[in-house]
Amino acid sequence: MASIDELSLEEKARLDEVIKRSQPSLKSEEVFNKCLAVIAEKECIDKAEEPKLGGTFITLPGDLINYTNGPLTVASEHRYAGYVEIDYPDPLNSGAYGTFTLGGKSDTGIEAAVVYGGKNKNNVDCGWLLAFGAKADQVHVYVVCGPIDRFSPVAWDKTKEKIEISGSWGLYNDKDTGTSIYASIYDYGNGWYYVSASFYG
C-alpha cells in the first residue's frame, strides 16, 4: 500500500473537505430511525421488540467523491454483514459527492465492498474497489484500482480477507492506468462509524 505522504496537497485538501462535509449528519436521528426500521424488517422483528435493538444497533454512513473526468457506475457490490439503508450513488458523476448508509447489529458488524467502473484520462475502462468493515472498536478499509479486467470477477472471499487485515485508511495508486483511490474509516463511538473515499484517474 502506498504512503499517505504520496497524496498531493490538493488531494489532501479535498479529503479534508469530504470529512468536514459529512460530520454534521453523523448523529442524524432520522438516519438512525430509518436504519432501525430496516433491521427490524430484515430480521422479521415485531415492532414491539424494536426498542430492544437500541443497545446493539450500529450505523455507517459514507461519502464518496469522484475526481475522475467522467461518471462512475456501480459494476458490482457485495455485503458480508449489514443492511442497506441508502444505496451507493449510481452513477457518481465527475466532480460530484454521493452518499450511502449501511446499518447493522453490534454482534455481526457491518462489512461490505463496492466496485465502481469508469474511464480514466486515456479513455481506458478501469475499476475502483472500496471495501470496509466495522465491528465494536475495530474498523478496516481496503482499496485497490486498475484495469477493469482486474475486477471481472471480484474474488469476494479474498477481498474479505484483505478487509480484515487492513487498517483505518488505505491508498492505492495504479501506475499503468494512472488511477488512484484513497479511503478512511472512523469510529465515532456509540455505534456510529463513517467512511469516506475519493476516486482519481
Short mmCIF file of C-alpha atoms in Angstrom, two decimals:
data_model
loop_
_atom_site.label_atom_id
_atom_site.label_comp_id
_atom_site.label_asym_id
_atom_site.label_seq_id
_atom_site.Cartn_x
_atom_site.Cartn_y
_atom_site.Cartn_z
CA MET A 1 0.00 0.00 0.00
CA ALA A 2 1.25 3.47 -0.82
CA SER A 3 2.11 6.03 1.82
CA ILE A 4 -0.35 8.79 2.70
CA ASP A 5 2.55 11.18 2.06
CA GLU A 6 2.19 10.40 -1.65
CA LEU A 7 -1.04 12.41 -1.75
CA SER A 8 -0.60 15.89 -3.19
CA LEU A 9 -1.56 18.92 -1.12
CA GLU A 10 -4.60 19.34 -3.37
CA GLU A 11 -5.70 15.74 -2.78
CA LYS A 12 -5.27 16.09 0.99
CA ALA A 13 -7.32 19.31 0.95
CA ARG A 14 -10.08 17.54 -0.96
CA LEU A 15 -10.14 14.71 1.58
CA ASP A 16 -10.39 17.18 4.46
CA GLU A 17 -13.35 18.75 2.66
CA VAL A 18 -15.10 15.37 2.38
CA ILE A 19 -14.64 14.68 6.10
CA LYS A 20 -15.83 18.14 7.22
CA ARG A 21 -18.85 17.93 4.94
CA SER A 22 -20.05 14.67 6.47
CA GLN A 23 -19.64 15.34 10.18
CA PRO A 24 -22.81 17.42 10.80
CA SER A 25 -25.01 14.49 9.72
CA LEU A 26 -23.31 11.73 11.68
CA LYS A 27 -25.74 11.90 14.62
CA SER A 28 -28.84 12.21 12.45
CA GLU A 29 -31.80 10.76 14.35
CA GLU A 30 -33.63 10.35 11.06
CA VAL A 31 -30.88 8.10 9.65
CA PHE A 32 -30.82 6.12 12.89
CA ASN A 33 -34.58 5.54 12.85
CA LYS A 34 -34.60 4.55 9.18
CA CYS A 35 -31.80 2.05 9.71
CA LEU A 36 -33.56 0.66 12.77
CA ALA A 37 -36.67 0.06 10.66
CA VAL A 38 -34.61 -1.74 8.01
CA ILE A 39 -33.01 -4.02 10.60
CA ALA A 40 -36.39 -4.80 12.12
CA GLU A 41 -37.75 -5.69 8.69
CA LYS A 42 -34.74 -7.81 7.69
CA GLU A 43 -34.73 -9.68 10.98
CA CYS A 44 -38.55 -10.07 10.94
CA ILE A 45 -38.72 -8.42 14.36
CA ASP A 46 -42.11 -7.37 15.67
CA LYS A 47 -42.49 -3.63 16.23
CA ALA A 48 -42.99 -4.27 19.94
CA GLU A 49 -39.48 -5.70 20.04
CA GLU A 50 -37.75 -2.81 18.26
CA PRO A 51 -36.73 -0.86 21.39
CA LYS A 52 -34.61 -3.83 22.44
CA LEU A 53 -32.37 -3.18 19.44
CA GLY A 54 -31.28 0.23 20.73
CA GLY A 55 -28.19 -1.02 22.54
CA THR A 56 -26.97 -3.20 19.67
CA PHE A 57 -27.74 -1.09 16.60
CA ILE A 58 -24.85 0.34 14.57
CA THR A 59 -24.85 2.58 11.50
CA LEU A 60 -22.26 3.51 8.91
CA PRO A 61 -22.88 6.46 6.58
CA GLY A 62 -20.36 7.14 3.84
CA ASP A 63 -19.32 9.94 1.50
CA LEU A 64 -17.83 9.32 -1.95
CA ILE A 65 -16.39 11.86 -4.36
CA ASN A 66 -15.41 11.39 -7.99
CA TYR A 67 -12.33 13.31 -9.14
CA THR A 68 -12.08 11.46 -12.47
CA ASN A 69 -13.05 13.08 -15.78
CA GLY A 70 -16.27 11.12 -16.26
CA PRO A 71 -19.10 9.36 -14.44
CA LEU A 72 -18.53 6.20 -12.40
CA THR A 73 -21.14 3.46 -12.16
CA VAL A 74 -21.52 0.54 -9.77
CA ALA A 75 -20.04 -2.51 -11.51
CA SER A 76 -20.57 -4.94 -8.63
CA GLU A 77 -21.06 -4.97 -4.88
CA HIS A 78 -21.10 -7.44 -2.02
CA ARG A 79 -22.24 -7.35 1.60
CA TYR A 80 -20.77 -9.73 4.15
CA ALA A 81 -22.68 -8.24 7.08
CA GLY A 82 -25.18 -5.40 7.50
CA TYR A 83 -28.14 -3.93 5.65
CA VAL A 84 -28.58 -1.19 3.06
CA GLU A 85 -30.47 1.91 4.11
CA ILE A 86 -29.27 4.22 1.33
CA ASP A 87 -27.77 2.59 -1.77
CA TYR A 88 -24.40 3.53 -3.23
CA PRO A 89 -24.78 6.51 -5.58
CA ASP A 90 -25.14 5.27 -9.15
CA PRO A 91 -23.98 6.99 -11.22
CA LEU A 92 -21.41 9.04 -9.33
CA ASN A 93 -20.82 11.95 -11.67
CA SER A 94 -17.49 13.67 -12.21
CA GLY A 95 -16.80 16.25 -9.51
CA ALA A 96 -19.85 15.16 -7.52
CA TYR A 97 -20.37 13.88 -3.99
CA GLY A 98 -22.51 10.85 -3.27
CA THR A 99 -23.66 9.29 -0.02
CA PHE A 100 -24.75 5.88 1.21
CA THR A 101 -25.70 4.36 4.55
CA LEU A 102 -25.49 0.83 5.90
CA GLY A 103 -26.96 -0.39 9.17
CA GLY A 104 -26.28 -3.48 11.24
CA LYS A 105 -26.06 -5.03 14.68
CA SER A 106 -23.09 -4.92 17.00
CA ASP A 107 -22.76 -8.69 17.27
CA THR A 108 -22.28 -9.15 13.50
CA GLY A 109 -20.96 -5.72 12.49
CA ILE A 110 -21.01 -4.13 9.04
CA GLU A 111 -18.77 -5.35 6.23
CA ALA A 112 -19.18 -4.60 2.52
CA ALA A 113 -17.45 -3.83 -0.75
CA VAL A 114 -18.31 -1.99 -3.96
CA VAL A 115 -16.58 -1.70 -7.32
CA TYR A 116 -17.09 1.41 -9.44
CA GLY A 117 -16.31 1.29 -13.14
CA GLY A 118 -15.46 4.15 -15.48
CA LYS A 119 -12.91 5.63 -17.86
CA ASN A 120 -9.51 7.03 -16.97
CA LYS A 121 -7.96 10.08 -18.68
CA ASN A 122 -6.87 7.88 -21.59
CA ASN A 123 -10.41 6.53 -22.09
CA VAL A 124 -9.43 3.09 -20.78
CA ASP A 125 -12.02 1.09 -18.83
CA CYS A 126 -10.97 0.99 -15.17
CA GLY A 127 -12.30 -0.11 -11.81
CA TRP A 128 -12.05 1.26 -8.27
CA LEU A 129 -12.78 -1.07 -5.34
CA LEU A 130 -13.76 0.23 -1.90
CA ALA A 131 -14.14 -2.37 0.87
CA PHE A 132 -14.67 -1.73 4.57
CA GLY A 133 -15.74 -3.24 7.87
CA ALA A 134 -16.75 -2.05 11.34
CA LYS A 135 -17.40 -4.11 14.45
CA ALA A 136 -17.02 -2.97 18.06
CA ASP A 137 -13.87 -0.82 18.17
CA GLN A 138 -12.36 -2.47 15.08
CA VAL A 139 -12.52 -0.57 11.77
CA HIS A 140 -10.90 -1.56 8.49
CA VAL A 141 -10.77 -0.24 4.94
CA TYR A 142 -9.18 -1.77 1.84
CA VAL A 143 -8.87 -0.16 -1.60
CA VAL A 144 -7.48 -1.10 -5.00
CA CYS A 145 -7.90 0.16 -8.56
CA GLY A 146 -6.68 -0.54 -12.08
CA PRO A 147 -7.87 -2.10 -15.35
CA ILE A 148 -11.50 -3.23 -15.18
CA ASP A 149 -10.40 -6.79 -16.03
CA ARG A 150 -8.90 -6.98 -12.54
CA PHE A 151 -12.44 -6.96 -11.17
CA SER A 152 -14.05 -9.42 -13.60
CA PRO A 153 -14.95 -11.21 -11.48
CA VAL A 154 -14.11 -9.97 -7.99
CA ALA A 155 -12.74 -12.60 -5.60
CA TRP A 156 -15.05 -11.64 -2.73
CA ASP A 157 -13.58 -14.20 -0.33
CA LYS A 158 -10.08 -12.78 -0.81
CA THR A 159 -11.44 -9.24 -0.55
CA LYS A 160 -12.91 -10.13 2.84
CA GLU A 161 -9.51 -11.36 3.99
CA LYS A 162 -7.92 -8.11 2.80
CA ILE A 163 -10.50 -6.03 4.69
CA GLU A 164 -9.86 -7.80 7.96
CA ILE A 165 -6.08 -7.32 7.90
CA SER A 166 -6.24 -3.68 6.78
CA GLY A 167 -6.08 -0.56 8.90
CA SER A 168 -8.28 2.51 9.18
CA TRP A 169 -7.11 4.10 5.92
CA GLY A 170 -6.00 2.91 2.51
CA LEU A 171 -4.31 4.45 -0.52
CA TYR A 172 -3.67 2.69 -3.82
CA ASN A 173 -2.06 4.08 -6.98
CA ASP A 174 -2.08 2.09 -10.22
CA LYS A 175 0.78 3.36 -12.38
CA ASP A 176 -0.35 1.52 -15.52
CA THR A 177 -3.74 3.26 -15.69
CA GLY A 178 -2.94 6.43 -13.75
CA THR A 179 -5.83 5.76 -11.38
CA SER A 180 -5.84 6.01 -7.60
CA ILE A 181 -8.21 5.70 -4.67
CA TYR A 182 -8.00 6.90 -1.08
CA ALA A 183 -10.36 5.94 1.75
CA SER A 184 -10.55 6.17 5.52
CA ILE A 185 -12.94 4.88 8.17
CA TYR A 186 -13.69 6.31 11.61
CA ASP A 187 -15.28 5.07 14.81
CA TYR A 188 -17.20 7.93 16.44
CA GLY A 189 -18.43 5.77 19.32
CA ASN A 190 -21.90 4.68 20.41
CA GLY A 191 -22.34 2.52 17.32
CA TRP A 192 -21.63 5.27 14.78
CA TYR A 193 -19.00 4.82 12.08
CA TYR A 194 -18.13 6.80 8.97
CA VAL A 195 -16.24 6.01 5.76
CA SER A 196 -15.03 8.43 3.10
CA ALA A 197 -13.46 7.68 -0.27
CA SER A 198 -12.09 9.65 -3.20
CA PHE A 199 -11.62 8.30 -6.72
CA TYR A 200 -8.96 9.68 -9.07
CA GLY A 201 -7.98 8.94 -12.65
#
